[in-house]
Amino acid sequence: MKGRRILALAGGVGGGKLARGLAAVLPADELTLVVNTADDFVHLGLHICPDIDSVLYALADLNDPERGWGLAGETWSFMAAMERLKGETWFRLGDRDLATHVLRTQELKTGKSLSDVCAIIARRLGIAHRVMPMSDDPVRSIVETDEGPLDFQDWFVRRQCKPAFRGVTFQGAADARPSAAFREALDEADAVVLTPSNPFVSIDPILALPGVREALRRPGRPVVAVSPIVGGHAVKGPLANMLRELGHEPTALSVAQHYGPLVDGWIVDNVDIGLVPAIERLGHQVRVCNTMMHTLDDKRALAQDALELVLELSAVQVS
Amino acid sequence: MKGRRILALAGGVGGGKLARGLAAVLPADELTLVVNTADDFVHLGLHICPDIDSVLYALADLNDPERGWGLAGETWSFMAAMERLKGETWFRLGDRDLATHVLRTQELKTGKSLSDVCAIIARRLGIAHRVMPMSDDPVRSIVETDEGPLDFQDWFVRRQCKPAFRGVTFQGAADARPSAAFREALDEADAVVLTPSNPFVSIDPILALPGVREALRRPGRPVVAVSPIVGGHAVKGPLANMLRELGHEPTALSVAQHYGPLVDGWIVDNVDIGLVPAIERLGHQVRVCNTMMHTLDDKRALAQDALELVLELSAVQVS
């Protein structure tokens, strides 16, 4: 497969890590990263795109690896002052991170699209690869909980995922159009990679956009997914609990069942080798490797594994 | 004079210092501070009120005495990140200070007036005295220079006052209404204090609001001014140069000539005792004392001097 153009769908942290790996092994014109925007929100008057920023910061090597979100070397004076002013402090905004939100809000106000603004910020951070929002139209995750529906950030940050997860709806998705870059990548990509982000609140919103599921399933174009569950745990975030609250085992198998026939090939961690037969019985090809991305080498290796699985599946599908 | 209710007109730094002194010697219900808003502007999408903030920070003892503006203990991560993002950095916004601008912008967006927002911020900073904008309507200083007209902050910060000052106009002033608190103080105050702020760009905009000059000149109500020029220098800011560029000597006398019969009594610094006869010849009573406000005691003492001059003038006018 010459010029293997990859479309990768990404949420925040797990998506950002694999995005960094893919960007390390693919030239800029062979990778389009399409990022979830359904947990975007306006907070303190600022337009905040947590997943886009996680991916951008990861690609620019500016992310904080210990905290797992936001910028390295972050300071918190703004939050301290906001607390003194008795403003809202439940969503933590670092001083450096604020510059991104202020710039984005200002640029959106001039009439630019979120895609335009995303491209500006990426370029200014020295990112060569294409990082784009799934849509320029507003889509918002509403989490159904045992305490009723909650806005995503209310549930995720303010309530720390405590109200049990019952499901999620994507407000605005039916009327939202995939962004131009996403549409172009859906047309032109040779393979699709689902990064190890939360399927319910990071990848499903992207799949909920009109026409996306159908467009992804193009014959001869493999869809490869990396399991966000490793050894019964989510690497980061509430996914294991969410699966349990829905009555599923927190395993890579449950995630594979969730995506169903959308995915051709699965990458699961070495520790989950025991799940391989069950995932294969769902009709998927499975590759087993290390999926824990601590170092850049880990990220690069996992990206390489995903691309090799793409190649294997392409050979199968072509033959 | 029982219940000597004072209306003080203030710009930024000099105004903030004397405001702090007045607040130290007057109970909350005897002082209304009305602050210039003609150098307010929207920057990076944020509504910034430099003079109001200077006065608020001074009253809350949060101001940075060395830098002369902004908050003590400030950090600059936001600016560093904004520089990396190639956003505008000519107007320096500290991380702590940003919280004020973000909160104000957010509250204004909900439809509150600038007076309402000012009261909210003052209360949350624990300020008992009334600090109010001169108007809730937009008024903007346009500085006439030898390079043409410039927005105030363009001239003051971006161009560092380098284009020679030829004058200033107050865009919107003719249609702006004094704020409710200002109107009330104009009705009820027993005396008026002009703080040692820049006459051209801090006090004149307040005087330019419809009806203000007339209302200030109420018989029996003295107007006392503290000279912003000490020994031929502006304590802070470009005033001495501005006077020179207009063809005047940079002296307390020139400032007294500028305000003219609006002012009844002048406070000039000990070093300017030689100017007293000339200022008296303009028809003003003059009090000579230390006007340099380095410590809280200095501020308190100068406030006390201003109030004593008010009392002297009240006695004269009553008799």
XYZ file of C-alpha atoms in Angstrom:
638
model
C 0.000 0.000 0.000
C 1.783 3.086 -1.275
C 0.877 6.371 0.399
C -1.103 4.750 3.165
C -3.312 7.653 4.121
C -4.625 7.148 7.618
C -7.711 8.680 9.174
C -7.486 8.419 12.957
C -10.429 9.192 15.213
C -9.418 10.483 18.609
C -10.727 11.589 21.959
C -8.476 13.200 24.519
C -5.681 11.541 26.418
C -5.488 8.026 24.913
C -6.188 9.538 21.533
C -3.451 12.082 22.015
C -0.907 9.422 22.925
C -1.531 7.269 19.876
C -1.805 10.405 17.749
C 1.724 11.283 18.873
C 2.883 7.797 17.828
C 1.149 7.960 14.458
C 2.626 11.412 13.838
C 6.051 9.991 14.621
C 5.796 7.241 11.989
C 3.696 8.890 9.270
C 4.528 11.959 7.182
C 2.189 14.910 7.569
C 0.290 14.253 4.346
C -0.528 10.663 5.303
C -2.350 11.321 8.562
C -5.543 13.168 9.412
C -6.550 13.240 13.050
C -10.238 13.887 13.580
C -11.044 14.783 17.149
C -14.193 14.569 19.236
C -15.799 17.917 20.070
C -18.839 16.664 21.971
C -17.262 17.479 25.326
C -16.467 21.034 24.244
C -18.215 23.669 26.289
C -18.272 27.359 27.035
C -16.966 28.031 30.510
C -16.290 31.467 32.026
C -17.123 32.793 28.567
C -14.308 30.790 26.974
C -14.731 28.170 24.255
C -12.985 25.084 25.598
C -12.166 22.026 23.477
C -10.618 19.523 25.894
C -10.010 16.732 23.385
C -8.635 18.927 20.620
C -6.270 20.548 23.087
C -5.133 17.190 24.464
C -4.279 16.037 20.949
C -2.603 19.327 19.997
C -0.553 19.437 23.183
C 0.453 15.789 22.742
C 1.559 16.378 19.145
C 3.546 19.468 20.162
C 5.148 17.562 23.066
C 3.733 20.178 25.420
C 1.377 17.897 27.365
C 1.865 17.075 31.024
C 2.524 13.338 31.215
C 2.109 13.081 34.991
C -1.211 14.886 35.349
C -2.413 13.287 32.118
C -4.107 16.436 30.806
C -3.141 20.024 30.115
C 0.287 21.534 29.642
C 3.600 20.634 31.218
C 5.065 23.287 33.515
C 1.575 24.647 34.116
C 0.908 27.242 36.831
C -2.373 27.961 38.612
C -2.409 31.634 39.555
C -5.552 32.323 37.527
C -7.459 29.655 39.437
C -6.248 31.032 42.775
C -7.359 34.535 41.810
C -10.685 33.223 40.496
C -11.234 31.495 43.797
C -10.571 34.772 45.629
C -13.145 36.398 43.324
C -15.565 33.570 44.140
C -15.879 32.665 40.468
C -16.354 29.098 39.231
C -13.358 26.927 39.965
C -14.687 23.379 39.510
C -13.140 23.170 36.042
C -9.428 23.749 36.434
C -7.869 26.038 33.850
C -4.107 26.435 33.972
C -2.518 29.790 33.236
C -0.761 28.543 30.092
C -3.756 26.541 28.909
C -5.870 29.700 29.217
C -3.973 31.287 26.345
C -5.322 28.567 24.029
C -8.911 29.123 25.188
C -8.661 32.922 25.019
C -7.125 32.838 21.542
C -9.669 30.286 20.286
C -12.620 32.230 21.708
C -11.351 35.450 20.172
C -10.793 33.851 16.746
C -14.210 32.150 16.768
C -15.777 35.516 17.585
C -14.322 36.954 14.387
C -16.361 34.381 12.466
C -13.722 31.740 11.813
C -14.792 28.097 11.955
C -13.504 25.757 14.638
C -11.556 23.990 11.876
C -9.880 27.257 10.884
C -9.001 28.033 14.485
C -7.732 24.523 15.080
C -5.454 24.848 12.046
C -4.143 28.215 13.259
C -3.316 26.909 16.713
C -1.752 23.717 15.344
C 0.438 25.704 12.969
C 1.533 28.105 15.688
C 2.458 25.178 17.916
C 4.602 23.822 15.098
C 2.381 20.808 14.385
C 2.786 19.564 10.821
C 0.058 16.907 10.872
C -3.572 17.724 10.288
C -5.654 17.873 13.483
C -9.273 18.737 12.898
C -12.523 18.854 14.830
C -15.067 16.219 13.870
C -17.468 19.050 13.025
C -17.656 22.832 13.003
C -21.223 22.551 14.258
C -21.966 22.215 17.982
C -22.519 18.675 19.237
C -22.821 18.130 22.983
C -22.706 14.902 24.951
C -25.555 14.636 27.419
C -24.829 11.834 29.860
C -27.809 9.847 31.059
C -27.260 8.982 34.708
C -29.224 7.511 37.566
C -29.701 11.137 38.659
C -31.023 12.193 35.266
C -29.297 13.809 32.276
C -26.150 15.851 32.886
C -23.978 17.955 30.588
C -20.797 16.046 29.953
C -18.417 18.271 31.912
C -20.919 18.483 34.765
C -20.853 14.721 35.004
C -17.205 14.173 34.174
C -15.494 16.960 36.101
C -17.924 18.550 38.516
C -19.532 15.300 39.643
C -16.404 13.225 38.977
C -18.425 10.545 37.138
C -20.200 9.613 40.375
C -23.793 9.493 39.120
C -23.957 6.044 37.476
C -23.633 6.061 33.688
C -26.745 4.859 31.851
C -25.947 6.073 28.356
C -25.241 9.203 26.377
C -26.950 11.230 23.695
C -25.284 13.642 21.321
C -27.266 16.837 21.204
C -27.010 18.476 17.807
C -25.369 15.474 16.135
C -28.242 14.873 13.711
C -27.866 18.410 12.355
C -24.080 18.574 12.455
C -22.000 18.128 9.377
C -18.604 16.430 9.522
C -15.894 19.057 9.073
C -14.444 19.542 5.586
C -11.192 17.828 6.562
C -13.134 14.906 8.001
C -15.231 14.580 4.833
C -12.110 14.716 2.726
C -10.393 12.061 4.850
C -13.520 9.872 4.707
C -13.222 10.057 0.926
C -9.509 9.567 0.603
C -8.163 7.571 3.530
C -6.783 4.079 2.885
C -7.445 2.971 6.443
C -9.072 4.128 9.633
C -7.650 3.880 13.148
C -9.818 4.191 16.237
C -7.470 5.400 18.963
C -7.811 3.990 22.498
C -10.206 6.713 23.662
C -13.476 6.206 25.492
C -15.881 4.582 23.005
C -19.031 6.032 24.601
C -18.067 9.672 24.990
C -15.061 10.155 22.681
C -15.479 7.947 19.606
C -19.249 7.399 19.465
C -19.953 11.151 19.077
C -17.769 11.130 15.960
C -19.609 8.059 14.669
C -22.948 9.750 15.422
C -22.453 12.432 12.785
C -24.709 11.904 9.758
C -23.194 9.548 7.206
C -20.002 8.798 9.123
C -20.670 5.153 10.043
C -21.630 4.340 6.462
C -18.687 6.239 4.991
C -16.229 4.474 7.320
C -17.345 1.027 6.166
C -15.985 1.263 2.663
C -15.093 -2.145 1.184
C -11.354 -2.696 1.028
C -10.633 -0.035 3.644
C -9.777 -1.604 6.972
C -10.817 -0.111 10.300
C -8.410 -0.917 13.100
C -9.079 -0.204 16.770
C -6.780 -0.161 19.784
C -8.437 -1.341 22.964
C -8.806 1.353 25.623
C -9.203 -1.390 28.244
C -6.080 -3.213 29.393
C -6.294 -6.046 31.884
C -9.751 -5.010 33.039
C -8.829 -1.382 33.628
C -9.173 1.789 31.643
C -5.678 3.203 31.179
C -7.129 6.596 32.108
C -10.642 7.786 32.835
C -13.953 6.275 33.830
C -14.447 3.708 31.045
C -14.132 0.557 33.198
C -16.795 1.861 35.579
C -19.021 2.961 32.727
C -18.907 -0.553 31.245
C -19.757 -2.037 34.638
C -22.598 0.411 35.164
C -24.031 -0.703 31.815
C -23.817 -4.337 32.959
C -20.738 -5.309 30.926
C -17.414 -6.752 31.974
C -14.711 -4.096 31.754
C -12.722 -5.906 29.052
C -11.394 -5.371 25.555
C -14.014 -7.933 24.480
C -16.836 -5.700 25.713
C -15.417 -2.783 23.745
C -15.113 -4.995 20.655
C -18.750 -6.015 21.110
C -19.706 -2.370 21.450
C -18.127 -1.338 18.129
C -19.293 -4.555 16.449
C -18.758 -4.981 12.708
C -17.546 -1.378 12.280
C -14.069 -2.621 13.197
C -12.054 -5.137 11.167
C -8.992 -5.528 13.305
C -8.307 -5.212 17.006
C -5.154 -4.470 18.895
C -5.256 -5.737 22.464
C -2.591 -5.667 25.103
C -0.326 -8.633 25.847
C -2.061 -9.036 29.205
C -5.362 -9.647 27.383
C -4.125 -12.490 25.197
C -6.752 -14.699 26.816
C -9.502 -12.605 25.208
C -8.225 -13.150 21.683
C -10.328 -16.213 20.798
C -13.542 -14.509 21.910
C -12.731 -11.351 19.935
C -11.804 -13.447 16.909
C -15.147 -15.238 17.200
C -16.772 -11.804 16.662
C -15.137 -11.886 13.221
C -12.175 -9.600 13.951
C -8.518 -10.106 13.267
C -6.575 -9.502 16.489
C -3.004 -8.380 17.067
C -1.500 -8.666 20.519
C 1.237 -6.305 21.649
C 2.145 -3.804 24.315
C -0.455 -1.004 24.305
C 0.770 0.945 27.337
C 2.205 4.201 26.006
C 4.580 5.576 28.600
C 7.370 6.741 26.309
C 7.562 8.105 22.803
C 9.048 4.745 21.783
C 5.952 3.006 23.176
C 3.729 5.345 21.180
C 5.730 4.886 18.017
C 5.749 1.090 18.434
C 1.999 0.926 18.984
C 1.388 3.148 15.965
C 3.610 0.810 13.965
C 1.628 -2.194 15.220
C -1.609 -0.520 14.170
C -0.195 0.223 10.713
C 1.020 -3.366 10.344
C -2.421 -4.636 11.225
C -3.789 -2.250 8.589
C -1.383 -3.769 6.055
C -2.374 -7.327 6.961
C -6.061 -6.487 6.665
C -5.527 -4.619 3.395
C -3.765 -7.690 1.952
C -6.616 -9.920 3.068
C -9.252 -7.590 1.714
C -7.452 -7.014 -1.579
C -6.880 -10.746 -2.182
C -19.170 69.368 58.836
C -20.908 66.266 60.154
C -21.059 63.281 57.838
C -18.646 64.799 55.381
C -19.606 62.825 52.309
C -16.772 62.867 49.812
C -16.954 62.264 46.093
C -13.490 61.439 44.776
C -12.725 61.284 41.061
C -9.951 58.894 40.210
C -7.845 57.522 37.396
C -5.529 54.587 37.893
C -2.386 54.559 39.942
C -2.306 58.007 41.606
C -6.047 57.770 42.032
C -5.734 54.353 43.614
C -3.149 55.551 46.109
C -5.167 58.491 47.364
C -8.310 56.328 47.248
C -6.562 53.950 49.645
C -5.788 56.881 51.955
C -9.328 58.249 51.798
C -10.732 54.769 52.502
C -8.441 54.561 55.523
C -9.769 57.770 57.077
C -13.414 57.774 55.959
C -16.148 55.267 56.811
C -17.666 53.406 53.874
C -20.809 55.531 53.720
C -18.861 58.784 53.491
C -16.827 58.049 50.381
C -17.771 57.391 46.781
C -14.934 56.773 44.362
C -15.867 57.426 40.740
C -13.348 56.040 38.327
C -12.409 56.868 34.757
C -13.457 54.272 32.185
C -12.266 56.050 29.034
C -9.171 53.876 28.808
C -11.207 50.685 29.073
C -10.946 48.462 26.038
C -11.706 45.013 24.757
C -8.525 43.037 24.295
C -8.277 39.359 23.399
C -12.060 39.336 23.778
C -11.828 40.472 27.393
C -13.347 43.648 28.812
C -10.473 45.412 30.546
C -10.917 48.385 32.911
C -7.382 49.422 33.873
C -8.324 52.319 36.148
C -11.145 50.545 37.968
C -8.864 47.597 38.601
C -6.049 49.810 39.841
C -8.406 51.413 42.347
C -9.966 48.091 43.388
C -6.592 46.403 43.830
C -5.284 49.411 45.798
C -8.295 49.392 48.133
C -7.983 45.632 48.663
C -4.227 45.995 49.332
C -3.607 43.581 46.457
C -1.778 45.993 44.160
C 1.880 45.628 43.258
C 3.668 48.657 44.691
C 6.936 48.084 42.805
C 5.522 47.631 39.318
C 2.950 50.338 40.002
C 0.096 48.480 38.279
C -1.556 45.089 38.529
C -1.495 42.584 41.359
C 1.251 41.756 43.812
C 2.693 38.256 43.478
C 1.649 38.199 39.837
C 2.824 35.449 37.467
C 3.113 35.614 33.686
C 2.531 32.098 32.340
C -0.465 33.174 30.270
C 1.616 35.794 28.477
C 4.387 33.275 27.799
C 1.884 30.804 26.356
C 0.199 33.552 24.325
C 3.570 34.489 22.914
C 4.152 30.857 21.904
C 0.729 30.948 20.197
C 1.752 34.173 18.452
C -1.225 36.002 19.924
C -1.120 39.664 20.914
C 1.272 40.316 23.781
C 1.791 44.070 23.682
C -0.676 44.553 26.535
C 0.600 42.546 29.468
C -2.036 40.561 31.331
C -0.914 38.778 34.480
C -2.326 35.360 35.352
C -4.071 36.618 38.502
C -5.271 39.814 36.880
C -6.844 37.720 34.116
C -9.356 36.321 36.566
C -10.774 39.828 37.031
C -11.090 40.379 33.281
C -12.589 36.945 32.620
C -15.118 37.334 35.431
C -16.043 40.877 34.374
C -16.439 39.887 30.717
C -18.597 36.933 31.680
C -20.828 39.007 33.982
C -21.220 41.795 31.414
C -22.252 39.171 28.863
C -25.141 38.159 31.104
C -26.487 41.713 30.767
C -25.234 43.248 34.012
C -24.064 46.862 33.920
C -20.449 47.792 34.518
C -21.588 49.347 37.822
C -23.172 46.043 38.878
C -20.044 44.111 37.945
C -17.813 46.622 39.681
C -19.873 46.245 42.856
C -19.685 42.445 42.649
C -15.908 42.430 42.257
C -15.420 45.025 45.002
C -17.568 43.028 47.408
C -15.760 39.788 46.631
C -12.423 41.497 47.236
C -13.713 42.625 50.623
C -13.883 46.328 49.733
C -16.386 48.206 51.875
C -16.189 51.586 50.143
C -18.122 52.363 47.011
C -16.037 52.185 43.815
C -18.011 52.924 40.678
C -17.358 53.552 37.000
C -18.001 57.098 35.816
C -20.552 55.672 33.386
C -22.061 52.381 32.290
C -21.961 53.643 28.721
C -18.827 53.281 26.603
C -16.564 56.317 26.462
C -13.185 55.965 24.774
C -10.208 58.297 24.839
C -8.833 58.958 21.378
C -5.435 60.568 21.685
C -4.550 63.148 19.061
C -0.876 62.800 18.228
C 1.554 64.105 15.678
C 0.990 60.762 13.916
C -2.780 61.168 13.920
C -5.455 59.865 16.276
C -4.710 56.711 18.283
C -6.841 54.612 20.617
C -5.691 55.312 24.138
C -4.061 51.930 24.848
C -2.443 51.945 21.421
C -0.797 55.210 22.290
C -0.170 54.568 25.983
C 0.968 50.937 25.976
C 1.726 49.810 22.450
C 3.451 53.029 21.350
C 4.620 53.875 24.898
C 3.400 57.494 24.550
C 6.012 58.149 21.875
C 3.841 59.932 19.289
C 3.673 63.479 20.676
C 0.466 64.316 22.545
C -1.636 66.999 20.901
C -4.903 66.507 22.751
C -7.588 63.950 23.433
C -11.236 63.473 22.559
C -13.683 61.300 24.425
C -15.610 59.230 21.944
C -19.121 58.545 23.189
C -18.945 61.041 26.056
C -21.719 63.265 24.706
C -24.121 60.304 24.731
C -22.918 58.726 27.955
C -24.791 59.110 31.194
C -22.973 59.326 34.515
C -23.511 56.088 36.415
C -26.288 56.000 39.017
C -23.784 56.051 41.882
C -22.019 59.030 40.304
C -25.309 60.923 39.888
C -26.221 60.169 43.469
C -22.844 61.362 44.725
C -23.104 64.504 42.597
C -26.375 65.212 44.395
C -25.325 64.328 47.896
C -21.580 64.851 48.339
C -20.407 67.611 50.677
C -17.090 67.954 48.882
C -15.244 66.701 45.829
C -11.652 65.507 45.659
C -9.742 65.259 42.391
C -7.111 62.627 43.023
C -3.598 63.072 41.578
C -4.361 61.264 38.332
C -3.567 62.459 34.841
C -5.868 65.448 34.168
C -6.005 64.928 30.398
C -6.755 61.231 30.177
C -8.031 60.252 33.650
C -9.994 63.165 35.119
C -11.066 65.102 32.018
C -13.049 62.115 30.642
C -15.076 62.112 33.854
C -15.605 65.869 33.550
C -16.629 65.422 29.902
C -19.804 63.511 30.771
C -22.921 65.600 30.190
C -23.809 67.780 33.174
C -20.850 66.776 35.338
C -18.879 70.033 35.272
C -21.990 72.018 36.124
C -23.073 69.622 38.861
C -19.626 69.669 40.475
C -19.661 73.478 40.819
C -22.379 73.621 43.435
C -22.128 76.703 45.656
C -20.893 75.831 49.124
C -19.379 72.545 48.000
C -15.619 72.772 47.744
C -13.611 70.968 45.075
C -10.110 70.075 46.209
C -7.393 68.752 43.905
C -4.068 67.099 44.654
C -1.368 67.946 42.155
C -0.177 65.003 40.064
C 3.025 66.928 39.294
C 5.673 67.079 42.006
C 8.866 69.062 41.466
C 8.404 69.151 37.695
C 7.845 65.402 37.358
C 4.794 63.218 37.109
C 4.914 60.778 40.015
C 4.007 58.052 37.501
C 3.086 58.123 33.852
C 3.526 60.454 30.906
C 1.912 63.644 32.272
C 5.078 65.775 32.428
C 5.841 65.009 28.790
C 2.248 65.579 27.765
C 2.326 69.048 29.346
C 5.599 69.819 27.558
C 4.240 68.570 24.246
C 1.305 70.958 24.657
C 3.741 73.822 25.263
C 3.282 74.069 29.040
C 5.771 73.821 31.869
C 5.410 70.510 33.692
C 4.347 72.071 36.988
C 1.504 71.974 39.482
C 0.730 75.512 38.283
C 0.081 74.269 34.748
C -2.296 71.636 36.088
C -4.057 74.274 38.193
C -4.386 76.442 35.072
C -5.776 73.463 33.199
C -8.570 72.789 35.712
C -9.186 76.522 36.185
C -12.114 77.666 38.306
C -13.476 74.122 38.686
C -11.126 73.682 41.646
C -11.328 75.695 44.857
C -8.359 74.350 46.743
C -5.049 72.867 45.692
C -2.711 70.551 47.509
C 0.855 70.798 46.246
C 3.952 69.080 47.464
C 6.434 70.695 49.856
C 8.974 70.851 47.030
C 6.595 73.072 45.058
C 6.147 75.720 47.750
C 7.573 78.266 45.314
C 4.526 77.824 43.074
C 2.046 78.732 45.789
C 1.801 82.474 45.077
C 1.130 81.872 41.380
C -1.535 79.254 42.139
C -3.100 81.565 44.730
C -3.192 84.308 42.120
C -5.470 82.008 40.095
C -7.926 82.351 42.981
C -7.245 79.011 44.694
C -6.529 78.281 48.306
C -3.325 76.179 48.501
C -2.155 73.700 51.110
C 1.446 72.524 51.055
C 2.373 69.106 52.399
C 4.030 65.847 51.447
C 2.152 64.326 48.518
C 4.439 61.350 47.812
C 2.470 58.237 48.829
C 4.963 55.469 49.477
C 3.397 53.975 52.595
C -0.127 53.582 53.883
C 0.709 56.286 56.443
C 1.636 58.645 53.587
C -1.686 57.902 51.901
C -3.642 58.379 55.090
C -1.834 61.638 55.862
C -2.452 63.045 52.376
C -6.122 62.062 52.571
C -6.295 63.825 55.930
C -4.672 66.922 54.413
C -7.221 66.913 51.602
C -10.072 66.611 54.102
C -8.664 69.432 56.212
C -8.476 71.640 53.135
C -12.103 70.700 52.452
C -13.006 71.783 55.991
C -11.163 75.104 55.633
C -12.870 75.801 52.338
C -16.270 74.788 53.712
C -15.803 77.194 56.628
C -14.882 79.991 54.224
C -17.774 79.249 51.927
C -20.297 78.851 54.722
C -19.221 82.080 56.416
